[in-house]
Short mmCIF file of C-alpha atoms in Angstrom, two decimals:
data_model
loop_
_atom_site.label_atom_id
_atom_site.label_comp_id
_atom_site.label_asym_id
_atom_site.label_seq_id
_atom_site.Cartn_x
_atom_site.Cartn_y
_atom_site.Cartn_z
CA MET G 1 13.74 -68.17 36.48
CA VAL G 2 12.70 -64.63 37.28
CA ALA G 3 14.54 -63.52 34.13
CA GLY G 4 12.68 -66.20 32.16
CA MET G 5 9.41 -64.82 33.36
CA TRP G 6 10.28 -61.30 32.26
CA ILE G 7 11.53 -62.64 28.87
CA ARG G 8 8.10 -64.37 28.41
CA SER G 9 6.28 -61.20 29.41
CA THR G 10 8.25 -59.20 26.96
CA MET G 11 7.49 -61.66 24.22
CA THR G 12 3.81 -61.11 24.72
CA TYR G 13 4.17 -57.91 22.76
CA ARG G 14 6.34 -59.21 19.94
CA ALA G 15 6.16 -56.20 17.67
CA SER G 16 7.01 -53.86 20.52
CA PHE G 17 9.89 -56.17 21.50
CA ALA G 18 11.31 -56.16 17.98
CA LEU G 19 11.09 -52.42 18.01
CA THR G 20 12.83 -52.02 21.35
CA LEU G 21 15.57 -54.51 20.48
CA PHE G 22 16.23 -52.62 17.24
CA SER G 23 16.14 -49.17 18.88
CA SER G 24 18.35 -50.34 21.73
CA PHE G 25 20.85 -51.32 19.03
CA ALA G 26 20.29 -48.10 17.20
CA VAL G 27 20.55 -45.85 20.27
CA THR G 28 23.94 -47.21 21.09
CA PHE G 29 24.88 -47.18 17.40
CA PHE G 30 24.13 -43.41 17.18
CA ASP G 31 26.69 -43.06 19.90
CA PHE G 32 29.18 -44.50 17.51
CA VAL G 33 27.87 -42.36 14.65
CA VAL G 34 29.11 -39.39 16.64
CA ILE G 35 32.60 -40.81 16.53
CA LEU G 36 32.21 -41.46 12.79
CA LEU G 37 31.09 -37.85 12.32
CA MET G 38 34.03 -36.55 14.35
CA PHE G 39 36.44 -38.58 12.18
CA GLY G 40 34.70 -37.14 9.16
CA GLN G 41 36.16 -33.87 10.23
CA VAL G 42 39.60 -34.85 11.68
CA GLU G 43 42.35 -37.40 10.92
CA GLY G 44 43.03 -38.32 14.51
CA LEU G 45 41.81 -37.53 18.02
CA GLY G 46 44.39 -37.06 20.75
CA GLY G 47 46.99 -38.75 18.51
CA PHE G 48 44.76 -41.82 17.99
CA SER G 49 43.56 -43.07 14.61
CA PHE G 50 39.96 -44.07 13.84
CA ALA G 51 40.75 -47.81 14.09
CA GLU G 52 42.28 -47.32 17.52
CA VAL G 53 39.34 -45.24 18.84
CA ALA G 54 36.92 -47.86 17.45
CA PHE G 55 38.89 -50.52 19.30
CA LEU G 56 38.55 -48.62 22.56
CA TYR G 57 34.84 -48.14 21.80
CA GLY G 58 34.30 -51.72 21.02
CA THR G 59 35.97 -53.09 24.15
CA ALA G 60 34.35 -50.60 26.51
CA GLY G 61 30.94 -50.96 24.80
CA THR G 62 30.93 -54.72 24.92
CA ALA G 63 31.96 -54.85 28.56
CA PHE G 64 29.37 -52.26 29.49
CA GLY G 65 26.75 -54.05 27.44
CA LEU G 66 27.39 -57.31 29.24
CA ALA G 67 27.28 -55.71 32.67
CA ASP G 68 24.12 -53.77 31.74
CA LEU G 69 22.50 -57.03 30.46
CA THR G 70 22.96 -58.78 33.81
CA MET G 71 22.96 -55.93 36.37
CA GLY G 72 21.23 -53.02 34.57
CA SER G 73 17.92 -53.66 36.46
CA LEU G 74 19.62 -52.70 39.71
CA GLN G 75 19.04 -49.08 38.87
CA ARG G 76 15.41 -49.34 39.52
CA MET G 77 15.90 -50.83 42.97
CA GLY G 78 15.65 -47.39 44.57
CA LYS G 79 11.94 -47.42 43.68
CA ARG G 80 11.51 -50.85 45.35
CA VAL G 81 13.18 -49.71 48.49
CA ARG G 82 11.04 -46.57 48.47
CA ASP G 83 7.70 -48.31 48.05
CA GLY G 84 8.62 -51.34 50.13
CA SER G 85 8.13 -53.86 47.40
CA LEU G 86 11.62 -55.17 48.05
CA ASP G 87 10.15 -57.06 50.95
CA MET G 88 8.68 -59.54 48.48
CA PHE G 89 12.20 -60.50 47.35
CA LEU G 90 13.46 -60.93 50.92
CA MET G 91 10.82 -63.58 51.60
CA ARG G 92 11.60 -65.73 48.55
CA PRO G 93 14.15 -68.53 48.99
CA ALA G 94 16.61 -67.18 46.43
CA PRO G 95 19.53 -64.65 46.67
CA VAL G 96 18.08 -61.14 46.71
CA LEU G 97 20.82 -59.86 44.46
CA ALA G 98 19.93 -62.36 41.77
CA GLN G 99 16.30 -61.56 42.05
CA VAL G 100 16.79 -57.80 41.80
CA ALA G 101 19.18 -58.24 38.89
CA ALA G 102 16.54 -60.31 37.09
CA ASP G 103 13.76 -57.90 37.98
CA LYS G 104 12.25 -56.65 34.71
CA PHE G 105 15.03 -58.39 32.87
CA ALA G 106 15.23 -56.68 29.58
CA LEU G 107 16.38 -58.87 26.71
CA ARG G 108 16.49 -55.80 24.50
CA ARG G 109 19.75 -54.95 26.26
CA LEU G 110 21.24 -57.56 24.06
CA GLY G 111 21.13 -54.82 21.42
CA ARG G 112 23.84 -53.01 23.36
CA VAL G 113 26.17 -56.01 23.53
CA ALA G 114 25.57 -56.74 19.82
CA GLN G 115 26.50 -53.14 18.96
CA GLY G 116 29.68 -53.21 21.07
CA LEU G 117 30.76 -56.49 19.50
CA PHE G 118 29.91 -55.15 16.02
CA VAL G 119 32.23 -52.14 16.49
CA LEU G 120 34.91 -54.37 18.09
CA VAL G 121 35.03 -56.78 15.14
CA TRP G 122 35.06 -53.81 12.76
CA ALA G 123 37.99 -52.33 14.69
CA LEU G 124 39.89 -55.67 14.66
CA LEU G 125 39.42 -55.85 10.86
CA ILE G 126 40.95 -52.43 10.16
CA LEU G 127 43.41 -52.33 12.97
CA ASP G 128 47.10 -52.52 12.27
CA VAL G 129 48.49 -54.49 15.22
CA GLU G 130 51.20 -57.06 15.49
CA TRP G 131 49.36 -59.82 17.27
CA THR G 132 51.19 -62.02 19.81
CA ALA G 133 49.79 -64.87 21.77
CA VAL G 134 49.71 -62.72 24.87
CA LYS G 135 47.70 -60.04 23.07
CA VAL G 136 45.22 -62.50 21.62
CA LEU G 137 44.70 -64.00 25.04
CA LEU G 138 44.39 -60.58 26.67
CA LEU G 139 41.49 -59.43 24.51
CA PRO G 140 38.78 -61.72 25.88
CA VAL G 141 40.21 -61.33 29.36
CA THR G 142 39.79 -57.53 28.93
CA VAL G 143 36.14 -57.77 27.85
CA VAL G 144 35.17 -60.20 30.68
CA CYS G 145 37.06 -58.34 33.44
CA GLY G 146 35.69 -55.06 32.09
CA ALA G 147 32.16 -56.36 32.38
CA LEU G 148 32.89 -57.58 35.97
CA ILE G 149 34.26 -54.18 37.00
CA PHE G 150 31.19 -52.41 35.54
CA ALA G 151 28.93 -54.94 37.18
CA ALA G 152 30.71 -54.38 40.52
CA VAL G 153 30.16 -50.57 40.19
CA MET G 154 26.51 -51.18 39.47
CA VAL G 155 26.13 -53.42 42.52
CA ALA G 156 28.00 -50.98 44.73
CA GLY G 157 25.79 -48.20 43.40
CA ALA G 158 22.60 -50.21 44.06
CA SER G 159 23.84 -50.89 47.67
CA ALA G 160 23.97 -47.18 48.24
CA LEU G 161 20.31 -46.96 47.32
CA PHE G 162 19.43 -48.66 50.56
CA TRP G 163 20.49 -45.38 52.24
CA ALA G 164 19.97 -42.89 49.38
CA GLN G 165 16.96 -44.17 47.62
CA ASP G 166 16.72 -41.34 45.04
CA ALA G 167 20.37 -41.28 44.03
CA ALA G 168 20.37 -43.93 41.26
CA GLU G 169 21.66 -41.37 38.86
CA VAL G 170 25.00 -41.08 40.61
CA THR G 171 25.78 -44.67 39.56
CA SER G 172 24.96 -43.67 35.98
CA SER G 173 27.70 -41.17 36.01
CA PHE G 174 30.22 -43.98 36.76
CA THR G 175 28.68 -46.59 34.47
CA TYR G 176 27.36 -44.70 31.49
CA GLY G 177 29.78 -41.89 32.05
CA GLY G 178 32.67 -44.35 32.47
CA ASN G 179 31.61 -46.08 29.27
CA THR G 180 31.67 -42.75 27.36
CA LEU G 181 35.05 -41.81 28.96
CA LEU G 182 36.69 -45.14 28.00
CA GLN G 183 35.58 -44.86 24.42
CA TYR G 184 38.00 -42.08 23.85
CA PRO G 185 41.78 -42.14 24.18
CA PRO G 186 43.12 -41.20 27.64
CA THR G 187 45.41 -38.60 26.00
CA ILE G 188 42.55 -36.13 25.53
CA PHE G 189 41.54 -35.94 29.23
CA ALA G 190 43.07 -34.02 32.04
CA GLN G 191 45.68 -36.23 33.72
CA GLU G 192 44.00 -35.85 37.20
CA LEU G 193 40.88 -37.34 35.70
CA VAL G 194 42.87 -40.29 34.28
CA ARG G 195 44.56 -40.87 37.59
CA GLY G 196 41.15 -40.79 39.25
CA VAL G 197 39.92 -43.68 37.13
CA VAL G 198 43.13 -45.68 37.79
CA TYR G 199 43.41 -45.27 41.53
CA VAL G 200 40.02 -44.15 42.88
CA VAL G 201 37.30 -45.86 40.75
CA PRO G 202 39.46 -48.28 38.75
CA LEU G 203 37.54 -47.93 35.49
CA ALA G 204 40.86 -47.60 33.57
CA PHE G 205 41.23 -51.39 34.02
CA VAL G 206 37.99 -51.99 32.10
CA ASN G 207 39.77 -51.40 28.75
CA TRP G 208 42.25 -48.48 28.68
CA LEU G 209 45.26 -50.21 30.29
CA PRO G 210 45.00 -53.64 28.54
CA ALA G 211 43.83 -52.00 25.30
CA LEU G 212 46.74 -49.59 25.21
CA TYR G 213 49.08 -52.53 25.69
CA ILE G 214 47.41 -54.40 22.73
CA LEU G 215 47.73 -51.23 20.67
CA GLY G 216 51.40 -50.93 21.64
CA ARG G 217 50.91 -47.60 23.34
CA GLU G 218 52.28 -46.08 26.53
CA ALA G 219 50.05 -46.47 29.56
CA PRO G 220 48.73 -42.98 30.70
CA ALA G 221 49.49 -40.89 33.74
CA GLY G 222 52.71 -42.70 34.53
CA VAL G 223 51.03 -46.04 35.23
CA PRO G 224 53.57 -48.93 35.05
CA GLY G 225 53.34 -51.23 31.93
CA TRP G 226 52.51 -54.39 33.90
CA ALA G 227 49.22 -52.73 34.98
CA ALA G 228 47.82 -54.02 31.63
CA PHE G 229 47.69 -57.52 33.12
CA VAL G 230 46.14 -56.92 36.50
CA SER G 231 42.58 -56.46 35.33
CA PRO G 232 41.46 -59.84 36.64
CA LEU G 233 42.86 -58.97 40.09
CA VAL G 234 41.23 -55.54 40.01
CA ALA G 235 37.95 -57.12 38.91
CA ALA G 236 38.07 -59.68 41.75
CA VAL G 237 38.73 -56.94 44.36
CA CYS G 238 35.93 -54.77 42.97
CA CYS G 239 33.43 -57.67 43.03
CA GLY G 240 34.56 -58.52 46.58
CA LEU G 241 34.02 -54.91 47.75
CA ALA G 242 30.68 -54.63 45.94
CA GLY G 243 29.60 -57.93 47.60
CA LEU G 244 30.45 -56.50 51.04
CA ALA G 245 28.62 -53.19 50.27
CA TRP G 246 25.58 -55.19 49.10
CA ARG G 247 25.47 -57.27 52.36
CA ALA G 248 25.87 -54.16 54.46
CA GLY G 249 23.01 -52.60 52.44
CA ILE G 250 20.66 -55.53 52.97
CA ARG G 251 21.40 -55.53 56.68
CA ALA G 252 20.64 -51.81 56.89
CA TYR G 253 17.35 -52.18 54.98
CA ARG G 254 14.22 -51.21 56.92
CA SER G 255 11.05 -51.84 55.17
CA THR G 256 8.72 -48.88 54.73
CA GLY G 257 5.93 -51.02 56.09
CA SER G 258 3.46 -50.01 53.37
CA MET I 1 -6.81 -20.51 33.68
CA ARG I 2 -6.42 -20.46 37.43
CA LEU I 3 -6.84 -24.23 37.52
CA TYR I 4 -3.95 -24.74 35.12
CA GLY I 5 -1.78 -22.31 37.08
CA THR I 6 -2.35 -24.48 40.15
CA VAL I 7 -1.51 -27.58 38.19
CA ALA I 8 1.70 -25.99 37.02
CA ALA I 9 2.64 -24.97 40.58
CA GLY I 10 1.88 -28.52 41.66
CA GLY I 11 4.16 -29.84 38.99
CA PHE I 12 6.91 -27.56 40.26
CA ARG I 13 6.46 -28.48 43.90
CA ARG I 14 6.16 -32.20 43.22
CA HIS I 15 9.54 -32.37 41.57
CA ALA I 16 11.03 -30.02 44.17
CA THR I 17 10.42 -32.68 46.81
CA TYR I 18 12.96 -35.03 45.23
CA ARG I 19 16.00 -33.14 46.48
CA MET I 20 18.32 -36.13 46.55
CA ALA I 21 17.37 -37.11 42.98
CA THR I 22 18.05 -33.49 41.85
CA ALA I 23 21.44 -33.50 43.49
CA ALA I 24 22.27 -36.89 41.98
CA GLY I 25 21.14 -35.62 38.52
CA VAL I 26 23.30 -32.50 38.87
CA PHE I 27 26.28 -34.67 39.75
CA THR I 28 25.71 -36.93 36.75
CA ASN I 29 25.25 -33.98 34.33
CA THR I 30 28.37 -32.40 35.63
CA VAL I 31 30.45 -35.59 35.14
CA PHE I 32 29.12 -35.90 31.60
CA GLY I 33 29.85 -32.26 31.03
CA PHE I 34 33.45 -32.84 31.91
CA ILE I 35 33.85 -35.88 29.68
CA LEU I 36 32.14 -34.21 26.68
CA SER I 37 34.17 -31.01 27.19
CA TYR I 38 37.45 -32.91 26.85
CA THR I 39 36.25 -34.65 23.72
CA TYR I 40 35.14 -31.41 22.25
CA ILE I 41 38.45 -29.68 23.18
CA ALA I 42 40.24 -32.56 21.31
CA LEU I 43 37.96 -32.12 18.30
CA TRP I 44 38.20 -28.29 18.21
CA ASP I 45 41.99 -28.46 18.72
CA GLU I 46 42.20 -30.33 15.45
CA ARG I 47 39.52 -28.28 13.63
CA PRO I 48 39.18 -24.74 15.08
CA GLN I 49 35.95 -22.98 13.91
CA LEU I 50 34.25 -26.31 13.20
CA GLY I 51 30.57 -25.67 12.49
CA GLY I 52 31.10 -21.97 12.89
CA TYR I 53 31.88 -22.41 16.62
CA ASP I 54 35.12 -21.43 18.27
CA MET I 55 36.32 -23.41 21.29
CA ALA I 56 34.57 -21.23 23.84
CA ASP I 57 31.32 -21.53 21.85
CA ALA I 58 31.66 -25.35 21.72
CA LEU I 59 32.33 -25.62 25.42
CA ALA I 60 29.34 -23.39 26.18
CA TYR I 61 27.33 -25.72 23.95
CA VAL I 62 28.31 -28.72 26.02
CA TRP I 63 27.23 -27.21 29.26
CA ILE I 64 23.98 -25.73 27.90
CA GLY I 65 23.24 -29.29 26.68
CA GLN I 66 23.86 -30.75 30.13
CA GLY I 67 21.74 -28.06 31.71
CA LEU I 68 18.78 -28.57 29.35
CA ILE I 69 18.60 -32.40 29.34
CA THR I 70 15.70 -32.55 31.78
CA VAL I 71 14.36 -29.11 31.14
CA CYS I 72 13.68 -29.70 27.50
CA GLY I 73 13.32 -33.44 27.88
CA LEU I 74 16.12 -34.38 25.44
CA MET I 75 16.16 -37.94 26.72
CA GLY I 76 12.53 -38.23 27.76
CA GLY I 77 9.98 -35.67 28.73
CA GLY I 78 9.82 -36.85 32.35
CA PHE I 79 6.04 -37.27 32.29
CA GLU I 80 5.26 -39.73 29.56
CA ASP I 81 5.99 -42.86 31.62
CA GLU I 82 3.31 -41.83 34.08
CA LEU I 83 0.81 -41.03 31.42
CA ILE I 84 1.40 -44.23 29.52
CA GLU I 85 1.04 -46.15 32.77
CA ARG I 86 -2.37 -44.38 33.36
CA ILE I 87 -3.42 -45.31 29.92
CA ARG I 88 -2.24 -48.94 30.30
CA THR I 89 -4.02 -49.45 33.62
CA GLY I 90 -7.19 -47.64 32.59
CA ASP I 91 -6.75 -44.88 35.26
CA ILE I 92 -6.97 -42.45 32.31
CA ALA I 93 -10.78 -42.91 32.37
CA VAL I 94 -10.87 -40.93 35.64
CA ASP I 95 -8.75 -38.13 34.09
CA LEU I 96 -11.09 -37.95 31.12
CA TYR I 97 -14.10 -37.36 33.38
CA ARG I 98 -12.42 -34.37 35.01
CA PRO I 99 -13.79 -30.99 33.94
CA ALA I 100 -10.35 -30.09 32.54
CA ASP I 101 -8.79 -30.64 29.21
CA LEU I 102 -6.36 -33.65 29.32
CA GLN I 103 -3.65 -32.05 27.10
CA THR I 104 -3.72 -28.62 28.83
CA TRP I 105 -3.66 -30.33 32.22
CA TRP I 106 -0.50 -32.27 31.35
CA PHE I 107 1.02 -29.27 29.59
CA SER I 108 0.62 -27.17 32.70
CA ALA I 109 2.04 -29.91 34.97
CA ASN I 110 4.97 -30.25 32.64
CA ALA I 111 5.59 -26.51 32.50
CA GLY I 112 5.89 -26.56 36.29
CA ARG I 113 8.25 -29.54 36.12
CA SER I 114 10.35 -27.87 33.48
CA ALA I 115 10.66 -24.70 35.49
CA TYR I 116 11.81 -26.61 38.50
CA GLN I 117 14.36 -28.59 36.48
CA LEU I 118 15.75 -25.26 35.02
CA LEU I 119 16.44 -24.02 38.59
CA GLY I 120 17.36 -27.42 40.09
CA ARG I 121 19.27 -29.09 37.39
CA GLY I 122 20.03 -26.36 34.82
CA VAL I 123 21.84 -23.63 36.70
CA VAL I 124 24.41 -25.61 38.66
CA PRO I 125 26.04 -27.62 35.82
CA MET I 126 26.27 -24.40 33.74
CA ALA I 127 27.95 -22.57 36.65
CA VAL I 128 30.38 -25.42 37.17
CA GLY I 129 31.14 -25.45 33.45
CA ALA I 130 31.75 -21.74 33.47
CA LEU I 131 34.12 -22.04 36.38
CA ALA I 132 36.02 -25.12 35.08
CA PHE I 133 36.29 -24.20 31.43
CA ASP I 134 36.68 -21.03 29.38
CA ILE I 135 33.10 -20.98 28.04
CA ALA I 136 31.52 -18.21 25.86
CA LEU I 137 29.21 -15.88 27.80
CA PRO I 138 26.59 -13.66 26.19
CA SER I 139 27.88 -10.15 25.63
CA ARG I 140 24.48 -8.50 26.24
CA PRO I 141 22.27 -8.93 29.24
CA LEU I 142 19.16 -9.09 27.03
CA THR I 143 20.56 -12.33 25.50
CA TRP I 144 19.77 -14.11 28.73
CA VAL I 145 16.10 -13.17 28.37
CA ALA I 146 16.09 -14.23 24.76
CA PHE I 147 17.73 -17.57 25.85
CA LEU I 148 15.00 -18.11 28.46
CA VAL I 149 12.25 -17.56 25.83
CA ALA I 150 14.04 -20.10 23.54
CA ILE I 151 14.23 -22.58 26.40
CA ALA I 152 10.49 -22.18 27.22
CA LEU I 153 9.60 -22.70 23.51
CA GLY I 154 11.94 -25.69 23.35
CA SER I 155 10.27 -27.17 26.45
CA ALA I 156 6.85 -26.74 24.75
CA VAL I 157 7.98 -28.55 21.58
CA SER I 158 9.46 -31.34 23.78
CA PHE I 159 6.08 -31.59 25.63
CA ALA I 160 4.24 -31.82 22.28
CA ILE I 161 6.50 -34.64 21.04
CA TRP I 162 6.26 -36.71 24.26
CA TYR I 163 2.55 -36.15 24.54
CA LEU I 164 2.09 -37.66 21.05
CA VAL I 165 4.30 -40.51 22.07
CA ALA I 166 2.14 -41.13 25.16
CA MET I 167 -1.07 -41.02 23.09
CA SER I 168 0.23 -43.90 20.98
CA ALA I 169 -0.13 -46.07 24.09
CA PHE I 170 -3.99 -46.00 23.50
CA TRP I 171 -3.43 -48.20 20.49
CA LEU I 172 -0.24 -50.10 21.39
CA MET I 173 -0.85 -50.50 25.16
CA ASP I 174 2.82 -51.17 25.74
CA GLY I 175 4.34 -47.82 24.84
CA GLN I 176 7.94 -48.85 25.38
CA GLY I 177 8.80 -49.33 21.75
CA VAL I 178 7.60 -45.94 20.66
CA VAL I 179 9.23 -44.33 23.71
CA GLN I 180 12.54 -45.83 22.67
CA VAL I 181 12.29 -44.62 19.13
CA ALA I 182 11.33 -41.16 20.33
CA TRP I 183 14.28 -41.27 22.71
CA LEU I 184 16.54 -42.17 19.81
CA GLY I 185 15.32 -39.27 17.82
CA GLY I 186 15.73 -36.85 20.80
CA LEU I 187 19.21 -38.09 21.60
CA PHE I 188 20.61 -37.72 18.11
CA PHE I 189 18.56 -34.95 16.50
CA SER I 190 18.48 -32.57 19.39
CA GLY I 191 22.20 -32.19 18.94
CA MET I 192 23.06 -33.44 22.37
CA LEU I 193 25.78 -35.69 21.24
CA LEU I 194 27.27 -33.31 18.71
CA PRO I 195 26.01 -29.82 17.53
CA LEU I 196 23.68 -30.11 14.62
CA ASN I 197 25.74 -27.55 12.66
CA VAL I 198 28.68 -30.04 12.72
CA PHE I 199 26.56 -32.72 11.00
CA PRO I 200 27.70 -33.01 7.48
CA GLY I 201 25.74 -32.27 4.27
CA ALA I 202 22.25 -33.51 3.86
CA LEU I 203 22.10 -35.17 7.26
CA GLY I 204 22.81 -31.75 8.82
CA GLU I 205 20.21 -29.96 6.69
CA VAL I 206 17.52 -32.50 7.62
CA ALA I 207 18.54 -32.47 11.33
CA ARG I 208 18.27 -28.67 11.48
CA VAL I 209 14.65 -28.58 10.29
CA LEU I 210 13.30 -31.40 12.51
CA PRO I 211 11.42 -30.43 15.65
CA TRP I 212 14.19 -31.68 17.96
CA ALA I 213 16.44 -28.79 16.84
CA SER I 214 14.15 -26.55 18.91
CA MET I 215 15.12 -28.32 22.10
CA LEU I 216 18.89 -27.61 22.26
CA GLN I 217 20.43 -26.33 19.05
CA ILE I 218 18.25 -23.26 18.84
CA PRO I 219 18.41 -22.25 22.52
CA ALA I 220 22.20 -22.73 22.36
CA ASP I 221 22.48 -20.57 19.25
CA VAL I 222 20.35 -17.91 20.86
CA TYR I 223 22.70 -17.95 23.89
CA LEU I 224 25.72 -17.74 21.56
CA GLU I 225 24.14 -14.77 19.83
CA LYS I 226 24.03 -16.43 16.41
CA TYR I 227 20.68 -14.77 15.79
CA GLU I 228 20.10 -11.09 15.46
CA GLY I 229 16.86 -9.08 15.10
CA TRP I 230 14.63 -10.76 12.53
CA GLY I 231 16.83 -13.87 12.68
CA LEU I 232 15.87 -14.28 16.29
CA LEU I 233 12.21 -13.93 15.52
CA GLY I 234 12.67 -16.51 12.75
CA ALA I 235 14.18 -18.90 15.27
CA TYR I 236 11.26 -18.38 17.60
CA ALA I 237 8.85 -18.80 14.73
CA PHE I 238 10.48 -22.16 13.87
CA GLN I 239 9.95 -23.31 17.48
CA LEU I 240 6.46 -21.97 17.70
CA GLY I 241 5.52 -23.55 14.43
CA TRP I 242 6.62 -27.01 15.47
CA ALA I 243 4.98 -26.62 18.88
CA ALA I 244 1.69 -25.64 17.22
CA VAL I 245 1.75 -28.47 14.64
CA LEU I 246 2.70 -31.11 17.18
CA LEU I 247 0.29 -29.94 19.81
CA ALA I 248 -2.49 -30.04 17.20
CA ALA I 249 -1.47 -33.54 16.26
CA GLY I 250 -1.57 -34.54 19.99
CA ARG I 251 -4.96 -33.09 20.27
CA LEU I 252 -6.22 -34.99 17.22
CA ALA I 253 -4.68 -38.26 18.56
CA GLN I 254 -6.38 -37.58 21.92
CA SER I 255 -9.85 -37.05 20.36
CA LEU I 256 -9.50 -40.13 18.17
CA ALA I 257 -8.38 -42.18 21.13
CA THR I 258 -11.15 -41.04 23.50
CA ARG I 259 -13.82 -41.67 20.83
CA LYS I 260 -12.69 -45.04 19.52
CA VAL I 261 -10.50 -46.87 22.06
CA VAL I 262 -11.97 -49.01 24.72
CA VAL I 263 -10.48 -47.99 28.05
CA GLN I 264 -9.00 -50.96 29.87
CA GLY I 265 -10.50 -52.19 33.07
CA GLY I 266 -12.99 -49.39 33.15
#
């Protein structure tokens, strides 16, 4: 309902909305243009072909886009904690998380999802993969679980804002940064970094591990092969932990009283 | 003059109060610096000397970019949201009554902000990058001075662009669309994603003469000592030229707006 309100308010300025939707698509597309430019100069990156990198890009980008569409507004919550306007949400008879997520709901973020899907479809068309039933099933599971993991990171980051109101950018380094990281093959990064996103902040489960299985590649950093299938479990655990963090945050919230 | 000096100092102090935000920003820039460094290493491993840079140059470029994001407003000038909001709500009427020029006022405040961001968010990521990777360092101490001048000019060009963007709000009210488009231009044509001298053919030639080149590509090339003597003056002239043109355009937009546009809620 709150999201609906924001959609209506955006639609008041139709020309501006069309422009933002387009530029939101274009901003993320320029991101991909960089990969195109890179492959204009080289044949492969870290032993991966263009189609394979595009596949990584498409899966990470779509998952991130979906998470950003639903939870992207959480970033601005620090401001609401600072100025005390979060109180308004606490008084309404609806879950606070849903209200904050729908706060300034920006439909233009659909541009990001569209762009991710566009590259993913492109990659699937040019990719040379022997598809099996398992791989076909694994693809949508990857995107959905990836979105859930990203969303969980966003909620966990927003929970931290109850204590550290100015630190919204730290979450960006895991969400936007994670998205950028996962667009490239794990072979080009330092192995400690790869281990970090497997065992510490499990971003590798967003797309790397299942996508490498689909591409018929070895999992990085000595991760066992069956790890490609545990994304749903990892996503569930992440969401559970993020939920706990959120509740702890709400309980710790003290209004500014202004 | 003293007034604008005070405004600039105020801009510096105001941003200096957000210590947690600065620390969070430094963290984020550093994380991105690492991710980008590895992608550049993969790229330059395949193609050494790409764009006339060697590996150490390319890595220095990454960290200069992370350091300058907020200083030169590559992804937003850091003041336009507030200015647009003042235009949208009509608070701008109060500003226009002040015995100070609107553009110069915001220019000074932004100069203060930029100086703070250079100290707060520019130095640390570059130091981390220099420790973690083998990045190119200037061979002459004077290069650092030349680099600072290029950054200051880049910051002025950035201000001029974002001020123009903000002025558009007088006509459009909701400035978000224009902000997004300007953001897009800044992101891509400043060379933050990939150095402009790696852009192929005509795209590269166009990108290198657009104003955004002043914000990262030129300061980075000054740091990497790609300009000598008259070349350096030419680079400064390019930045100054764009700053002058865009500031004049901003001034024109401002005078048109204040004469013709009805201020909301006044």
